[in-house]
Coordinates of N, CA and C in Angstrom, one line a residue:
M1 N 10.0 4.2 8.5 CA 10.0 4.5 7.2 C 11.3 4.8 6.6
K2 N 11.7 3.9 5.4 CA 13.1 3.8 5.1 C 13.4 5.2 4.3
G3 N 14.4 5.5 4.0 CA 15.0 6.5 3.4 C 14.5 6.8 1.9
P4 N 14.9 7.8 1.2 CA 14.2 8.1 -0.1 C 14.5 6.7 -1.1
Q5 N 13.9 6.5 -1.8 CA 14.1 5.3 -2.9 C 14.1 5.7 -4.3
L6 N 14.8 5.4 -5.0 CA 14.7 5.6 -6.3 C 13.8 4.7 -7.4
I7 N 13.0 5.4 -7.8 CA 11.8 4.9 -8.7 C 12.1 5.2 -10.1
R8 N 12.5 4.1 -10.9 CA 12.8 4.1 -12.5 C 11.4 3.7 -13.1
K9 N 11.1 4.6 -13.9 CA 9.6 4.2 -14.7 C 10.2 3.9 -16.1
L10 N 9.9 2.9 -17.0 CA 10.6 2.6 -17.8 C 9.2 2.5 -19.2
S11 N 9.5 2.9 -20.0 CA 8.5 3.1 -20.9 C 8.9 2.5 -22.3
C12 N 8.2 2.8 -23.4 CA 8.7 2.4 -24.8 C 9.7 3.6 -25.2
F13 N 9.7 4.7 -24.8 CA 10.5 5.6 -25.0 C 12.1 5.7 -24.6
S14 N 11.8 5.0 -23.4 CA 13.4 5.1 -22.8 C 14.5 4.2 -23.7
G15 N 13.9 3.2 -24.1 CA 14.9 2.6 -25.0 C 15.6 3.6 -26.5
S16 N 14.9 4.2 -26.6 CA 15.2 5.0 -27.9 C 16.7 6.2 -27.5
I17 N 16.3 6.2 -26.2 CA 17.5 7.2 -25.7 C 19.1 7.1 -25.7
T18 N 19.0 5.8 -25.4 CA 20.7 5.2 -25.4 C 20.9 3.9 -26.3
K19 N 22.1 3.4 -26.7 CA 22.1 2.5 -27.6 C 22.3 1.1 -26.5
P20 N 21.9 -0.2 -27.2 CA 22.1 -1.3 -26.6 C 23.3 -1.7 -26.0
H21 N 23.8 -1.9 -24.8 CA 24.9 -2.4 -24.3 C 25.4 -4.0 -24.4
R22 N 25.8 -4.0 -25.8 CA 26.3 -5.5 -25.7 C 27.7 -5.4 -26.6
L23 N 28.3 -6.6 -26.0 CA 29.4 -6.8 -26.7 C 29.6 -7.6 -27.9
T24 N 28.7 -8.3 -28.1 CA 28.4 -8.9 -29.7 C 26.8 -8.8 -29.9
Y25 N 27.1 -8.5 -31.2 CA 25.6 -8.1 -31.6 C 25.2 -9.4 -32.8
T26 N 23.9 -9.8 -32.6 CA 23.5 -10.9 -33.3 C 23.0 -10.8 -34.7
R27 N 23.2 -9.4 -34.9 CA 23.1 -9.2 -36.4 C 24.5 -9.8 -37.4
T28 N 24.2 -10.5 -38.5 CA 25.4 -10.5 -39.3 C 25.2 -10.4 -40.9
Y29 N 26.1 -9.9 -41.4 CA 26.0 -9.6 -42.6 C 26.6 -10.3 -43.7
P30 N 25.9 -10.7 -44.9 CA 26.7 -11.4 -45.8 C 27.9 -10.7 -46.6
T31 N 28.8 -11.4 -46.6 CA 30.4 -11.0 -47.0 C 31.0 -11.8 -48.1
L32 N 31.4 -11.3 -49.0 CA 32.4 -12.0 -49.9 C 33.9 -12.4 -49.5
L33 N 34.0 -13.6 -49.2 CA 35.4 -13.7 -48.7 C 36.1 -14.4 -49.9
V34 N 37.7 -13.7 -50.4 CA 38.3 -14.1 -51.3 C 39.6 -14.5 -50.7
N35 N 39.9 -15.9 -51.1 CA 40.9 -16.4 -50.9 C 42.2 -16.1 -51.6
P36 N 43.3 -16.2 -51.2 CA 44.6 -16.0 -51.9 C 44.7 -16.7 -53.3
D37 N 44.4 -17.8 -53.5 CA 44.2 -18.4 -54.5 C 43.0 -17.9 -55.7
G38 N 42.3 -17.2 -55.4 CA 41.3 -16.5 -56.0 C 39.7 -17.3 -55.8
S39 N 39.9 -18.1 -55.0 CA 38.4 -18.7 -54.8 C 37.5 -17.7 -54.1
T40 N 36.1 -17.7 -54.2 CA 35.3 -16.9 -53.3 C 34.3 -17.8 -52.8
F41 N 33.7 -17.0 -51.8 CA 32.5 -17.8 -50.9 C 31.9 -16.7 -50.0
T42 N 30.8 -16.8 -49.9 CA 30.0 -16.0 -49.0 C 29.8 -16.3 -47.5
I43 N 30.3 -15.5 -46.6 CA 30.1 -15.8 -45.1 C 29.3 -14.7 -44.5
R44 N 28.8 -15.1 -43.3 CA 28.1 -14.0 -42.5 C 29.1 -13.5 -41.7
Y45 N 29.5 -12.0 -41.6 CA 30.3 -11.4 -40.8 C 29.5 -10.5 -39.9
P46 N 30.0 -10.5 -38.9 CA 29.1 -9.3 -37.9 C 29.5 -7.7 -38.3
E47 N 30.4 -7.2 -39.0 CA 30.4 -5.7 -39.4 C 30.0 -5.8 -40.9
P48 N 29.6 -4.7 -41.3 CA 28.9 -4.7 -42.8 C 30.3 -4.4 -43.4
R49 N 30.4 -5.3 -44.3 CA 31.9 -5.2 -45.2 C 30.8 -5.9 -46.4
Q50 N 31.6 -5.3 -47.8 CA 31.2 -6.1 -48.9 C 32.2 -7.2 -48.9
I51 N 33.6 -6.8 -49.3 CA 34.5 -8.2 -49.5 C 35.6 -8.0 -48.7
I52 N 35.9 -9.2 -48.2 CA 37.4 -9.3 -47.4 C 38.2 -10.3 -48.3
K53 N 39.4 -9.7 -48.5 CA 40.5 -10.2 -49.2 C 41.6 -10.7 -48.3
L54 N 42.0 -12.1 -48.0 CA 42.8 -12.4 -47.5 C 44.1 -12.5 -48.0
P55 N 45.3 -12.1 -47.1 CA 46.5 -11.7 -47.4 C 47.1 -13.2 -48.1
L56 N 48.4 -13.0 -49.0 CA 49.0 -14.1 -49.6 C 50.1 -14.3 -48.7
N57 N 50.5 -15.6 -48.6 CA 51.5 -15.6 -47.5 C 52.8 -16.1 -48.8
I58 N 53.7 -15.2 -48.7 CA 54.7 -15.1 -49.6 C 55.7 -16.4 -49.5
W59 N 55.9 -16.8 -48.3 CA 56.8 -17.6 -47.8 C 56.4 -19.0 -48.3
T60 N 55.1 -19.0 -48.5 CA 54.7 -20.3 -48.8 C 55.1 -21.0 -50.6
L61 N 55.3 -19.7 -51.3 CA 55.7 -19.9 -52.8 C 57.1 -20.3 -52.9
S62 N 57.2 -20.5 -54.1 CA 58.6 -20.7 -54.5 C 59.6 -19.7 -54.7
E63 N 60.9 -19.9 -54.9 CA 61.8 -18.7 -54.9 C 61.4 -17.9 -56.4
A64 N 61.2 -18.4 -57.1 CA 60.9 -17.6 -58.6 C 59.4 -17.0 -58.3
E65 N 58.4 -17.6 -57.5 CA 57.2 -16.7 -57.7 C 57.4 -15.8 -56.4
R66 N 58.0 -16.0 -55.5 CA 58.5 -14.9 -54.5 C 59.1 -13.7 -54.9
K67 N 60.3 -13.9 -55.8 CA 60.7 -12.7 -56.5 C 59.7 -11.8 -57.3
Q68 N 59.0 -12.8 -58.1 CA 58.1 -12.2 -59.1 C 57.0 -11.4 -58.2
K69 N 56.5 -12.0 -57.0 CA 55.5 -11.0 -56.3 C 56.2 -9.9 -55.6
L70 N 57.3 -10.1 -55.1 CA 57.9 -8.8 -54.6 C 58.4 -7.8 -55.5
E71 N 58.6 -8.1 -56.8 CA 58.6 -7.0 -57.9 C 57.5 -6.2 -58.4
L72 N 56.4 -7.0 -58.2 CA 55.0 -6.4 -58.4 C 54.8 -5.1 -57.3
R73 N 55.3 -5.8 -56.1 CA 55.0 -4.6 -55.0 C 55.6 -3.4 -55.2
K74 N 56.8 -3.5 -55.6 CA 57.6 -2.4 -56.0 C 57.1 -1.2 -56.5
P75 N 57.4 0.1 -56.4 CA 56.7 1.0 -56.9 C 56.9 1.3 -58.3
K76 N 56.3 1.6 -59.2 CA 56.7 1.8 -60.5 C 57.4 3.1 -60.9
Q77 N 58.2 3.0 -61.5 CA 58.9 4.2 -62.1 C 58.2 5.0 -63.2
K78 N 58.0 6.0 -62.9 CA 57.2 6.8 -64.0 C 58.3 7.3 -65.2
M79 N 57.7 7.1 -66.4 CA 58.6 7.4 -67.5 C 58.1 9.0 -67.9
V80 N 59.5 9.6 -68.2 CA 59.1 11.3 -68.7 C 59.5 11.0 -70.0
I81 N 58.4 11.6 -70.6 CA 58.5 11.9 -72.1 C 58.5 13.4 -72.5
Q82 N 59.5 13.6 -73.1 CA 59.9 15.1 -73.4 C 59.8 15.3 -75.1
E83 N 58.8 16.0 -75.4 CA 58.4 16.1 -76.9 C 59.2 17.5 -77.3
D84 N 59.9 17.2 -78.3 CA 60.2 18.6 -79.0 C 59.2 19.1 -80.1
I85 N 58.7 20.2 -79.8 CA 57.8 20.7 -80.8 C 58.4 21.8 -81.6
E86 N 58.5 21.4 -82.9 CA 59.2 22.6 -84.1 C 57.7 23.6 -83.9
D87 N 58.3 24.7 -83.6 CA 57.4 26.0 -83.9 C 57.5 26.7 -85.0
S88 N 56.8 26.6 -85.9 CA 57.1 27.5 -87.2 C 55.9 28.5 -87.4
F89 N 55.2 28.8 -86.4 CA 54.0 29.5 -86.6 C 54.6 31.1 -86.6
D90 N 54.1 31.5 -87.6 CA 54.6 33.2 -87.9 C 53.4 34.0 -87.7
S91 N 53.1 34.8 -87.0 CA 51.8 35.7 -86.8 C 51.8 36.9 -87.6
S92 N 52.7 37.1 -88.3 CA 52.7 38.6 -89.5 C 51.7 37.8 -90.5
R93 N 51.9 36.4 -90.9 CA 51.1 36.0 -91.8 C 49.5 36.3 -91.9
Y94 N 49.3 36.3 -90.6 CA 47.6 36.4 -90.3 C 47.3 37.9 -90.0
L95 N 48.2 39.0 -90.1 CA 47.6 40.2 -89.9 C 46.6 40.9 -91.0
N96 N 46.5 40.0 -91.9 CA 45.5 40.4 -92.9 C 44.1 40.3 -92.5
Y97 N 43.9 39.2 -91.8 CA 42.7 38.7 -91.2 C 42.2 39.5 -90.2
L98 N 42.8 40.4 -89.6 CA 42.2 41.1 -88.2 C 41.7 42.4 -88.9
K99 N 40.5 42.8 -88.5 CA 39.7 43.7 -88.6 C 40.2 45.0 -87.7
K100 N 40.2 46.1 -88.6 CA 40.6 47.3 -87.9 C 39.2 48.2 -87.8
K101 N 38.8 48.7 -86.3 CA 37.5 49.4 -86.6 C 38.0 51.0 -86.5

């Protein structure tokens, strides 16, 4: 007689205990792909994403367009507006409207 043997009983419930061990999943999701020129088309992507925007290569642009795109990337400076409010409110004019108890 041989030593103890490992007997594994598989059933329909054993599949729900663990995840499927795959490197690539067969399910793909419809995803909108946006090119740098603004054109779009739908692709099948293995991860659930709604939209993918491809980056713009600024080195393929002309010098003027490159400067314009780099200026748009810089942070905007916030404009501070200070208002001078003229306050001519006199509370003593409204004392007659207060009711004394």
